[in-house]
Coordinates of C-alpha atoms in Angstrom, one line a residue:
X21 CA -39.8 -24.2 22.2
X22 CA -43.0 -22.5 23.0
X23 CA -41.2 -21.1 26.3
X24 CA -38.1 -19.9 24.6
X25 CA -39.9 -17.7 22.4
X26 CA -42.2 -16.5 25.5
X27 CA -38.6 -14.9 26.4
X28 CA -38.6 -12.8 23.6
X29 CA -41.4 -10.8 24.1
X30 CA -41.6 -11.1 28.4
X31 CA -37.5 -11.2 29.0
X32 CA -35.4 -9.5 25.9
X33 CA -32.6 -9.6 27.9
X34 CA -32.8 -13.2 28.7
X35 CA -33.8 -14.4 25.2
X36 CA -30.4 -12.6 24.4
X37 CA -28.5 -14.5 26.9
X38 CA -30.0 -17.9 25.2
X39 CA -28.9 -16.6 21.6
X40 CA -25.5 -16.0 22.4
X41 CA -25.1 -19.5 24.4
X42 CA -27.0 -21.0 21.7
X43 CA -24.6 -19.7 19.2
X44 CA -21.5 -20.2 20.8
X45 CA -22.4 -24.2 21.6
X46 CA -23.1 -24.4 17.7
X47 CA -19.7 -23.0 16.7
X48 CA -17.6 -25.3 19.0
X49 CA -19.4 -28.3 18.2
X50 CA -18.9 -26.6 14.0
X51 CA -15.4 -26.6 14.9
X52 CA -15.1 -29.7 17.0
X53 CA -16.7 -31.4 13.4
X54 CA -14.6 -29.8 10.9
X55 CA -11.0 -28.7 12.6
X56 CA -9.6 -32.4 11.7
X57 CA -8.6 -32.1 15.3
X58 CA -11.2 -34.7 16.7
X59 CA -11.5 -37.4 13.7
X60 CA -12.3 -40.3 15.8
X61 CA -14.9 -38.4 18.5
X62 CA -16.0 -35.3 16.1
X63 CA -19.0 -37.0 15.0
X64 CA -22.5 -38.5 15.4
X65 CA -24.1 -37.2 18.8
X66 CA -20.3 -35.3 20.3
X67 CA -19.8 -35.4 24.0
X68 CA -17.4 -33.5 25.6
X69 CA -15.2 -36.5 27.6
X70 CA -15.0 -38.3 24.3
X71 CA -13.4 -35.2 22.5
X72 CA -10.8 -34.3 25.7
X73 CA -9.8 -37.7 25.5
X74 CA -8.7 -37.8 22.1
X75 CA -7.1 -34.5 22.9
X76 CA -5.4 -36.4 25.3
X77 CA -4.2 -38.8 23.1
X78 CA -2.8 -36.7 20.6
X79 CA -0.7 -34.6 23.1
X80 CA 0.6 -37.4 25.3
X81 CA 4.5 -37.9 24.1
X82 CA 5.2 -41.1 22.6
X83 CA 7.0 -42.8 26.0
X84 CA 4.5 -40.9 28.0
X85 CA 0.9 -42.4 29.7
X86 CA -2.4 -40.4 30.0
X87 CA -4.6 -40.9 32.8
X88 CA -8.5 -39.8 32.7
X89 CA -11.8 -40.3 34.7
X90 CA -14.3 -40.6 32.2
X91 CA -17.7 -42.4 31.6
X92 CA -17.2 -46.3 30.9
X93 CA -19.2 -45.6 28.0
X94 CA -15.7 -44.5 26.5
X95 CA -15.2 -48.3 26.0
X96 CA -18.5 -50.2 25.2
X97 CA -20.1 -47.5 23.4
X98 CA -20.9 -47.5 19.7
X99 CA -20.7 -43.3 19.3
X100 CA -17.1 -43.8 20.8
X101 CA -15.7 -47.2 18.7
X102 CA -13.4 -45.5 16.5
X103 CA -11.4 -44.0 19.4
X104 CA -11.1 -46.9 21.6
X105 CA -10.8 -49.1 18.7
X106 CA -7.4 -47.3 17.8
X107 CA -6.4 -47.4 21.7
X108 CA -6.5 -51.4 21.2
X109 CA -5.6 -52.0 17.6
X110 CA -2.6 -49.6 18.5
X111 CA -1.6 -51.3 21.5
X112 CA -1.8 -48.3 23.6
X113 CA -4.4 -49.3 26.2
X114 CA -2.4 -49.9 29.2
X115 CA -5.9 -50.6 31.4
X116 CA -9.3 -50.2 32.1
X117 CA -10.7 -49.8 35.7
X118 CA -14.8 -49.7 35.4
X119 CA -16.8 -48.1 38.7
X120 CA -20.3 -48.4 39.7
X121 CA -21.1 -45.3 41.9
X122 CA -22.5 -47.4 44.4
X123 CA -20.4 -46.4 47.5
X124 CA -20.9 -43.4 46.5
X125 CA -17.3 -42.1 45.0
X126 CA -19.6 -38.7 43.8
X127 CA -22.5 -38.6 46.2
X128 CA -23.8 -35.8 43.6
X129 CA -24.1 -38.8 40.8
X130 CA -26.9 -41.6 40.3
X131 CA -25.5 -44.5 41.9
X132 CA -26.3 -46.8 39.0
X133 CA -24.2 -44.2 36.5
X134 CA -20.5 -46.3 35.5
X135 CA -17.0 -44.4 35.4
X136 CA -13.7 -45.4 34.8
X137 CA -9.9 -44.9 35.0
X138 CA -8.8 -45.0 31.9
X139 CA -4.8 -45.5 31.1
X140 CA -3.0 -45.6 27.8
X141 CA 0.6 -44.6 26.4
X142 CA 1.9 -42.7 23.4
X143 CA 2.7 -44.5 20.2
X144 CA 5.8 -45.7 21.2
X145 CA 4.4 -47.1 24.8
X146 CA 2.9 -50.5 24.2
X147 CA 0.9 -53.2 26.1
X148 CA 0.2 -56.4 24.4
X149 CA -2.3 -57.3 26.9
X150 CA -4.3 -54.5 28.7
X151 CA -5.1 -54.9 32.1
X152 CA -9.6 -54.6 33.4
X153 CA -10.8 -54.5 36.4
X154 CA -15.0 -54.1 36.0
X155 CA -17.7 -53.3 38.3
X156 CA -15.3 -52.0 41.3
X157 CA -16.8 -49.7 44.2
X158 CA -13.4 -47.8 45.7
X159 CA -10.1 -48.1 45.1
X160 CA -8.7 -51.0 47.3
X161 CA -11.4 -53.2 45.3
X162 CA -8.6 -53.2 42.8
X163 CA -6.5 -54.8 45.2
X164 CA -7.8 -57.9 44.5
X165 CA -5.7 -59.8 42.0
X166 CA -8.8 -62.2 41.2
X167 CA -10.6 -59.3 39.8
X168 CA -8.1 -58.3 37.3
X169 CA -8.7 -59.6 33.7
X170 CA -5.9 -59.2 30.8
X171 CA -7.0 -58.8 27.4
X172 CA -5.0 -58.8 24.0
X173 CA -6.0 -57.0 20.6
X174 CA -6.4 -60.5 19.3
X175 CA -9.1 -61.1 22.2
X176 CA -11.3 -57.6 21.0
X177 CA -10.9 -58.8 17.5
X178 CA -12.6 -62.1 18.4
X179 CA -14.8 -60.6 20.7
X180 CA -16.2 -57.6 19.3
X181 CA -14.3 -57.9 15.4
X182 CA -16.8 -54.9 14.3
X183 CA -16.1 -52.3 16.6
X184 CA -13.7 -53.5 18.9
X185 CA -15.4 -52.0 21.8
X186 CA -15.3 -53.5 25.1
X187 CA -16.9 -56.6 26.6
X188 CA -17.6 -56.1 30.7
X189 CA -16.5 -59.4 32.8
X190 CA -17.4 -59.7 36.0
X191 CA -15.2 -62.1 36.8
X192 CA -12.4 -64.1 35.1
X193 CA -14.6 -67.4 35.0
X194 CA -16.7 -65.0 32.8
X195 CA -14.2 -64.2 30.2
X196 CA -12.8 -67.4 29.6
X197 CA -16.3 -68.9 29.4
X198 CA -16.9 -66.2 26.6
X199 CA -13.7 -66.6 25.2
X200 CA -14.0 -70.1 24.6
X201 CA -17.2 -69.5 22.7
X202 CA -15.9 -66.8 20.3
X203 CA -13.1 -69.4 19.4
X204 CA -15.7 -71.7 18.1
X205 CA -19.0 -70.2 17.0
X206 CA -18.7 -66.5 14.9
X207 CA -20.4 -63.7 15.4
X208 CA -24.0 -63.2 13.5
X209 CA -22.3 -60.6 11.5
X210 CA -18.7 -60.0 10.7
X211 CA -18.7 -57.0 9.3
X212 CA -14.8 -57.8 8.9
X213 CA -14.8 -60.2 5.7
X214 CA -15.7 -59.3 2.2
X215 CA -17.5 -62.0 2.0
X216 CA -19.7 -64.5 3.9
X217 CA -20.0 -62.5 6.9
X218 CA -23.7 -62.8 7.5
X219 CA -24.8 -65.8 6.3
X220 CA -28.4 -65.4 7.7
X221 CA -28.5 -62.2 5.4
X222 CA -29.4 -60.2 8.7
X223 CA -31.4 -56.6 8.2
X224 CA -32.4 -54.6 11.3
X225 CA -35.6 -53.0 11.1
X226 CA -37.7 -50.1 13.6
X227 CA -40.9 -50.2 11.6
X228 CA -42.3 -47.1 13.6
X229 CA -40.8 -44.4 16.0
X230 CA -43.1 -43.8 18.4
X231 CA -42.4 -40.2 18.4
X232 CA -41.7 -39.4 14.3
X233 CA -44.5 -41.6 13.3
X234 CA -46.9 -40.9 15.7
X235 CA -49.2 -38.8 13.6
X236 CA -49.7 -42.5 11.4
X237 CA -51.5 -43.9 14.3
X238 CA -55.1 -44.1 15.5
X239 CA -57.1 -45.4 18.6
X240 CA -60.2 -47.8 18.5
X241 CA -62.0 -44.3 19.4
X242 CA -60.6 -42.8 16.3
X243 CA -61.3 -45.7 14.2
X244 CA -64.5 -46.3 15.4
X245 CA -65.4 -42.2 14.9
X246 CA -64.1 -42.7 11.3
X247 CA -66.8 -45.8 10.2
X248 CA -64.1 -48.8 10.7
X249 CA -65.4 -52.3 12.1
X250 CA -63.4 -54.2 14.6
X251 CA -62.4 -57.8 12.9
X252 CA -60.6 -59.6 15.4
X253 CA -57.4 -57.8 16.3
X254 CA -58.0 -55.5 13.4
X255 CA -60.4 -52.9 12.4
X256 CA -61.6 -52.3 8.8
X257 CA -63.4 -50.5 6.5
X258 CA -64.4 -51.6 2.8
X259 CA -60.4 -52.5 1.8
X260 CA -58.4 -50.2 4.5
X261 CA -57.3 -52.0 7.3
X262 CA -55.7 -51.4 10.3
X263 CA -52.7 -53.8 12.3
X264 CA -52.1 -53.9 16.0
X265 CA -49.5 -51.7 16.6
X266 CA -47.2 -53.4 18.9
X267 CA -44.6 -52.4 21.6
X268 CA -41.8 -54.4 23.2
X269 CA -44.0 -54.7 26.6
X270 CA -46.3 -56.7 24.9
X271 CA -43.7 -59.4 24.1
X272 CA -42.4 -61.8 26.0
X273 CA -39.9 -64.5 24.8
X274 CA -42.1 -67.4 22.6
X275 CA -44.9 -65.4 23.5
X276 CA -47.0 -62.4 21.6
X277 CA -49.8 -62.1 23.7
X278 CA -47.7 -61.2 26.9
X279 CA -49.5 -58.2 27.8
X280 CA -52.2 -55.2 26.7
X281 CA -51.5 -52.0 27.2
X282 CA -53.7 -49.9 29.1
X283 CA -53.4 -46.0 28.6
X284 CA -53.5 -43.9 32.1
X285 CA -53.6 -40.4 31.3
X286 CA -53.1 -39.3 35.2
X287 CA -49.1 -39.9 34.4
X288 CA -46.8 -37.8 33.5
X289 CA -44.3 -40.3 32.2
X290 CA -45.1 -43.6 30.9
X291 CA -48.9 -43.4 30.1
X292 CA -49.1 -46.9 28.6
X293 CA -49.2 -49.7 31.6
X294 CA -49.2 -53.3 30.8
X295 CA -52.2 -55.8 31.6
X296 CA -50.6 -58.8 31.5
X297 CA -52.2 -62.0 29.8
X298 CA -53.9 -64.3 32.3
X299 CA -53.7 -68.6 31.9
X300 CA -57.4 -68.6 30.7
X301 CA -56.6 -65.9 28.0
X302 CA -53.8 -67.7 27.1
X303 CA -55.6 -71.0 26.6
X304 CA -57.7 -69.0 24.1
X305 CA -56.8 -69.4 21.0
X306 CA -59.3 -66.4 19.8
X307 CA -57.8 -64.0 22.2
X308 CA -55.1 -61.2 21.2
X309 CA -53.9 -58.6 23.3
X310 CA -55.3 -54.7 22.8
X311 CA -52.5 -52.5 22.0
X312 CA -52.8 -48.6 22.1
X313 CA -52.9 -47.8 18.7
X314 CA -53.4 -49.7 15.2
X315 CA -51.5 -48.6 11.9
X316 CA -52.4 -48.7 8.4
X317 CA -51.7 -52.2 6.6
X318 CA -50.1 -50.0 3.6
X319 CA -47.7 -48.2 5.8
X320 CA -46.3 -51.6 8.1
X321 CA -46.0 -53.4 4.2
X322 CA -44.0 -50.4 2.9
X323 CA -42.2 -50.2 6.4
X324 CA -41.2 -54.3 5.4
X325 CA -40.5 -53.4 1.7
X326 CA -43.3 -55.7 1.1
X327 CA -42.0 -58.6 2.9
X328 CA -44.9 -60.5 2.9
X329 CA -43.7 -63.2 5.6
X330 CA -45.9 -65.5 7.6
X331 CA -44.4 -64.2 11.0
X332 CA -41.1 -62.2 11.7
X333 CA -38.4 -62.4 14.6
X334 CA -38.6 -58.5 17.1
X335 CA -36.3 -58.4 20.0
X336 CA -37.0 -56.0 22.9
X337 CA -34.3 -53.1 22.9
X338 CA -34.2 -51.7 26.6
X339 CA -32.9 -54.1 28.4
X340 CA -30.0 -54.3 31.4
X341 CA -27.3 -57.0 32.2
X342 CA -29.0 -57.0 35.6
X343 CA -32.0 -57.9 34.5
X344 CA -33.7 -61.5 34.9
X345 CA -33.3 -61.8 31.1
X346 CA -30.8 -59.3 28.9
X347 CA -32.3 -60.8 25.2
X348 CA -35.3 -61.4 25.0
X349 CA -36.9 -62.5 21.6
X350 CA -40.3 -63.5 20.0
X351 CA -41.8 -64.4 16.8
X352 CA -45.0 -62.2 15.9
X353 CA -47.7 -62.4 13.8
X354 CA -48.5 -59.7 10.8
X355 CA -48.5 -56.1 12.8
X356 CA -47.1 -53.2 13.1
X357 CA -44.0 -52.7 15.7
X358 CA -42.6 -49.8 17.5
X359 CA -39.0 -49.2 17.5
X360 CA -38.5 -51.0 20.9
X361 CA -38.8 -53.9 19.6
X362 CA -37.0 -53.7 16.2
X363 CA -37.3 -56.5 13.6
X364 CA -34.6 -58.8 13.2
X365 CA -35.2 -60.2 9.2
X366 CA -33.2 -62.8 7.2
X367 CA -32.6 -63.3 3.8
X368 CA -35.7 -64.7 2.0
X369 CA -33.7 -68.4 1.2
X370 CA -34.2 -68.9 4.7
X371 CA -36.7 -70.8 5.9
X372 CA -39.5 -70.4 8.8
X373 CA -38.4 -73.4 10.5
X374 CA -34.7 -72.3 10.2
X375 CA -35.7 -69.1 11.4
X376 CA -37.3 -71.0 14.3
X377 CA -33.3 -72.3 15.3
X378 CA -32.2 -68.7 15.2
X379 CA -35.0 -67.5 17.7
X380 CA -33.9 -70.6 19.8
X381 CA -30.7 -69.5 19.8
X382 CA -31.2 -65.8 20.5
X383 CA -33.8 -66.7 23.4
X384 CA -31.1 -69.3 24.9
X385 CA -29.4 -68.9 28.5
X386 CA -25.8 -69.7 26.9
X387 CA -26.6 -66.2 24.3
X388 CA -27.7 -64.4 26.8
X389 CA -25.0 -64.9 29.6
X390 CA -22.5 -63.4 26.9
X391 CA -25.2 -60.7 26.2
X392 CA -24.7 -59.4 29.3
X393 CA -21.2 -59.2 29.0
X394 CA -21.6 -56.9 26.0
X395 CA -24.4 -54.0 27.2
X396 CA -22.8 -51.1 28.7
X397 CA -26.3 -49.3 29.2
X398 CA -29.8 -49.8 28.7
X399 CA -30.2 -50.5 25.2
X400 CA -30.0 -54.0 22.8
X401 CA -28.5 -51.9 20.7
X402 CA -27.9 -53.6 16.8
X403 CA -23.8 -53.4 17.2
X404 CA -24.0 -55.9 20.3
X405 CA -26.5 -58.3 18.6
X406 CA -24.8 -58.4 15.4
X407 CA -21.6 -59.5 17.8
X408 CA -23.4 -62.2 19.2
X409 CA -21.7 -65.6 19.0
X410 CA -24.4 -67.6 16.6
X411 CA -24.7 -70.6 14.8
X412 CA -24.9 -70.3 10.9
X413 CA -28.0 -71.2 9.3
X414 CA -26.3 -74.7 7.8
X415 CA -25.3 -75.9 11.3
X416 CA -28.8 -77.1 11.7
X417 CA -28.7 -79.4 8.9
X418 CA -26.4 -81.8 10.8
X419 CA -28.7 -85.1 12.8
X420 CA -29.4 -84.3 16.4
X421 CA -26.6 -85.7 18.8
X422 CA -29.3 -87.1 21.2
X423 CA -31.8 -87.8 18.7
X424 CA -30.2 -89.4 16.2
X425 CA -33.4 -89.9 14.0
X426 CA -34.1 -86.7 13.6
X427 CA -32.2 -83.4 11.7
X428 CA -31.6 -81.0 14.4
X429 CA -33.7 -78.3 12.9
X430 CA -36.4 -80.2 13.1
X431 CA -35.8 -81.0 16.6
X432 CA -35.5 -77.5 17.7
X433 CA -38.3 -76.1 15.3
X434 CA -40.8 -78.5 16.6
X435 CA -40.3 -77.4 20.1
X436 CA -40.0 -73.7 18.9
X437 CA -43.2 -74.0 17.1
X438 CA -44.9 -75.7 20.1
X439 CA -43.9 -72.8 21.9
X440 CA -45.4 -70.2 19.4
X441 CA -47.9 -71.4 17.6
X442 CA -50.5 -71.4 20.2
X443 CA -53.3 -69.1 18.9
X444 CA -55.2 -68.4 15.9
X445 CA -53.4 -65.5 14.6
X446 CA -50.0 -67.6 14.3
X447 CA -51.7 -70.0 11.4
X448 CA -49.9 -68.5 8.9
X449 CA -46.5 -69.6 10.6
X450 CA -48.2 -73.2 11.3
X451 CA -48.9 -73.2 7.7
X452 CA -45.6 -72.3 6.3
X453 CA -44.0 -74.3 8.3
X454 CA -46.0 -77.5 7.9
X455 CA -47.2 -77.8 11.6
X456 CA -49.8 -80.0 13.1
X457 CA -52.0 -78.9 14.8
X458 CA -52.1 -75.3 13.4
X459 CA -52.2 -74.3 17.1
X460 CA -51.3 -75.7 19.8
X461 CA -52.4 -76.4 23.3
X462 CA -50.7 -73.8 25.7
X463 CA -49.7 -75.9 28.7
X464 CA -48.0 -73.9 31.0
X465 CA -46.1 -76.8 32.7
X466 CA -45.1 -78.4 28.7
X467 CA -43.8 -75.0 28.0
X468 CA -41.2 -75.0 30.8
X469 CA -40.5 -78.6 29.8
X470 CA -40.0 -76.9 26.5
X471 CA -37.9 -74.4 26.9
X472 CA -35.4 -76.2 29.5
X473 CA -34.8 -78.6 26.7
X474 CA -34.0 -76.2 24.1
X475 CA -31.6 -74.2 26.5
X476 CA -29.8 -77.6 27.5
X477 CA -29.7 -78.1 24.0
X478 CA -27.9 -74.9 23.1
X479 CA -25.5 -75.8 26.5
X480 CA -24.6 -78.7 24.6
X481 CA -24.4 -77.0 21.0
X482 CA -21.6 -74.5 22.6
X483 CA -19.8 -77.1 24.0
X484 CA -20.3 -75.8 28.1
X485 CA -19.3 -78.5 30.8
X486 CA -21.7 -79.2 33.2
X487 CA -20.0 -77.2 36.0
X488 CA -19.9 -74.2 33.8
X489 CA -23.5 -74.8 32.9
X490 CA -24.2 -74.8 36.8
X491 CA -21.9 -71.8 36.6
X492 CA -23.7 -69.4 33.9
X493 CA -27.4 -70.8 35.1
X494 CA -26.1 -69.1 39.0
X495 CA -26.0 -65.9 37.4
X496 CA -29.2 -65.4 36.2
X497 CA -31.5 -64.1 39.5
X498 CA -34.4 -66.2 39.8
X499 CA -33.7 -69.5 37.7
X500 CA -33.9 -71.1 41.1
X501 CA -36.7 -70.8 43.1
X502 CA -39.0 -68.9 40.8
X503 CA -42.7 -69.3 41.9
X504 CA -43.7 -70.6 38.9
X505 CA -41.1 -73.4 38.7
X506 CA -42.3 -74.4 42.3
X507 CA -45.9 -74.5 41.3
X508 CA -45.1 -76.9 38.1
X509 CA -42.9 -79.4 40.4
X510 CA -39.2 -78.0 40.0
X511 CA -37.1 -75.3 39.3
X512 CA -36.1 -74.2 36.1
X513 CA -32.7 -75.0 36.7
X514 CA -33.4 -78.5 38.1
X515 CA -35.2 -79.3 34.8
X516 CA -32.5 -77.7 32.0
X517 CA -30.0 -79.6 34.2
X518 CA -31.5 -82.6 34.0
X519 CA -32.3 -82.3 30.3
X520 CA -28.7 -81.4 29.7
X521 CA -27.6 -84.6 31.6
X522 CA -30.0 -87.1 29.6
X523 CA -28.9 -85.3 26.3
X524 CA -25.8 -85.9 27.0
X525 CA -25.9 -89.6 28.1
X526 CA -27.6 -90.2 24.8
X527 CA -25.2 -88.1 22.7
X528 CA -22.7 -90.8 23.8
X529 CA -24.2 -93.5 23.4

């Protein structure tokens, strides 16, 4: 801003140029908005290829076909549902072909950036099941009959029944693993039913933008300057109190204290650098992490609507199917949050240790394998989670299969809590949840133990087959020969294999 009006007063004739381009960008997107030409892509945050492709399918005659290159955001994005929603509900959509730029096809484009052939008829051309090829390099790559996956309307409405978008398969082991799941477990929410469609009473919340908000935080130096006191993680003075304010790079899943951040001021981009939280610190239950900036107690309560919980579920929002991990959840203490790792908030009926089975069942491999197949881009974004296949709050009150003793919340809330409550600023959860000892030992090699039991568990809960267990676990880089799992005396996928095999024996016994 400050070097476009520079233009005015150094180069008029320039600063003219910018008006008119400025002007005439505002009155096509004006018209674009408010022609009724573009009803399904005139909207939100308009991009060109969305708008010419509804163009296209308004001209092409009803026996005809239209054929574009376009972004493969066309088909998972949310800014683009309504159009390629009416492709499938129409039964236009002839087929999908998704590219990576890899080879390079456009040696002008980032090689990670995704394109597609998109094909679909006129009103009168239909396909009852659409034809997808994803993740192709060149052309003869859809040569390969194995790679080509049919889906029907009634697939996308069990798939994706909110927006219909587009789940990406990379194989067709993939999507009938998936599609098995969706025909048993629903979606978190089914924005689809009058009623009974979110039965954990699900509300998204970005407590703070790190850009809007940022005039509502402070540093320790700021604080300090201003007569606060540091109090363990928090600073005060007299009755004003500052949170941690935290960001998603300080989270790891079951696990708060992940990382400080450390501010370097020689970058350009990306000033805040992670310090990540050695075994001693972790082993001390005083210790919390240092984030950049604190925020006023008043502003994170009105941010909850005065929520007042002992601990809430945050997710971490950038994220990438070829990442180690896609979905990666945690539960955190009373603090503020940044928007990249929005809060994910029940219903007040439900309770801590319930809430304990939904972070299991977020943080789970089975979850995140069909996670993947759902993000298009870089972002969590709250459309994909809400399309999630996950349990129902009331499917943990049945008894555990392999521990027939025990409810199966409270086998997977124990664990969860073992997990989690491992320092003194999680006491409140402890408390609420009637856990003993209010914190617990962190044990590096129990908390792979841990986890490997819950994720068998969850193989179990959705019904997988061992050789498809095998299956998803393969696609996850690293399961295998992690260091850590050599260090604590087996892989992670040696021990959630044998946990799944000794839950299983006992679940038929």
């Amino acid at each position: 801003r400050r070097l476009i009006a520079d233009l005015e007063a150094g180069k008029p004739e320039i600063h003219e140029r910018y008006l008119r381009a400025k002007d005439s960008a505002e009155k096509t997107l004006e018209h674009v908005r408010v022609s009724g030409r573009y009803p399904l892509c005139g909207k939100g945050d308009i991009n060109t290829y969305a708008v010419f492709a509804e163009l296209a399918r308004t001209i092409v005659a009803p026996n005809g076909i239209a054929g574009l290159l376009v972004p493969s955001g066309i088909a998972t994005d949310k800014t683009t549902k309504d159009f390629f929603g009416r492709l499938v509900s129409s039964d236009t959509l002839t087929a999908l072909y998704d590219f990576e730029n890899k080879a390079p096809v456009f040696p002008d484009v980032h090689r990670s950036f995704k394109f597609s052939v998109l094909l679909f008829g006129g009103a009168s051309r239909q396909t009852e099941e659409a034809d997808f090829v994803f993740f192709a390099h060149r052309m003869a790559d859809l040569e390969e009959k194995d790679r080509h996956i049919s889906l029907s309307r009634d697939d996308f409405r069990r798939l994706n029944p909110n927006t219909l978008t587009c789940p990406v398969f990379r194989s067709r082991r993939d999507a009938e693993i998936t599609k098995g799941i969706y025909r048993c477990v629903p979606v978190l929410v089914d924005r689809t039913r009058q009623e009974g469609g979110n039965p954990w009473g699900i509300r998204f919340v970005r407590m703070f933008d790190q850009t809007n908000d940022a005039e509502l935080f402070q540093t320790s130096q700021q604080l300090e300057k201003a007569g606060f006191k540091r109090d363990g993680p928090r600073w005060k003075k007299r009755k004003q109190v500052f949170l941690p304010l935290y960001e998603a790079k300080m989270v790891q899943m079951y696990d708060h204290r992940a990382a400080s951040v450390v501010v370097d001021e020689t970058n350009w981009m990306r000033q805040g650098q992670t310090d990540a939280t050695s075994l001693v610190q972790h082993q001390n239950p005083e210790y919390s992490v240092e984030p950049r900036w604190w925020i006023e107690e008043s502003h994170a309560r009105s941010a909850l609507a005065e929520d007042g919980r002992s601990a809430h579920i945050v997710f971490k929002d950038v994220t990438s199917p070829t990442n180690m991990r896609t979905m990666i959840a945690s539960l955190i203490p009373h603090v503020g949050v940044l928007n990249s790792a929005p809060l994910l908030l029940t219903h007040r009926g439900i309770s801590m240790r319930r809430q304990c089975c939904l972070l299991a069942n977020l943080n789970s491999f089975m979850l995140d394998f069909v996670a993947r197949q759902k993000v298009g881009g870089i972002h969590l974004n709250f459309f994909i989670v809400e399309q999630l296949p996950v349990f129902a709050p009331d499917f943990y009150d049945r008894r555990c299969a392999w521990s027939k003793r025990e409810k199966l919340e409270n086998w997977i809330a124990e664990r969860v809590l073992k997990l989690t409550c491992v320092s003194n600023d999680m006491k409140p959860l402890a408390e609420a949840t009637h856990f003993k000892p209010l914190v617990h030992k962190w044990d590096p090699a129990e908390r792979v133990q841990l986890q490997a039991e819950l994720d068998a568990a969850f193989f179990l809960l959705y019904g997988i087959r061992r050789d498809d267990v095998e299956y998803v676990l393969s696609t996850f880089s690293g399961i295998r020969n992690g260091a850590e799992g050599v260090l604590l005396g087996g892989s992670a996928l040696e021990r959630i294999l044998a946990s799944y095999d000794r839950f299983y024996e006992a679940a038929r016994a």
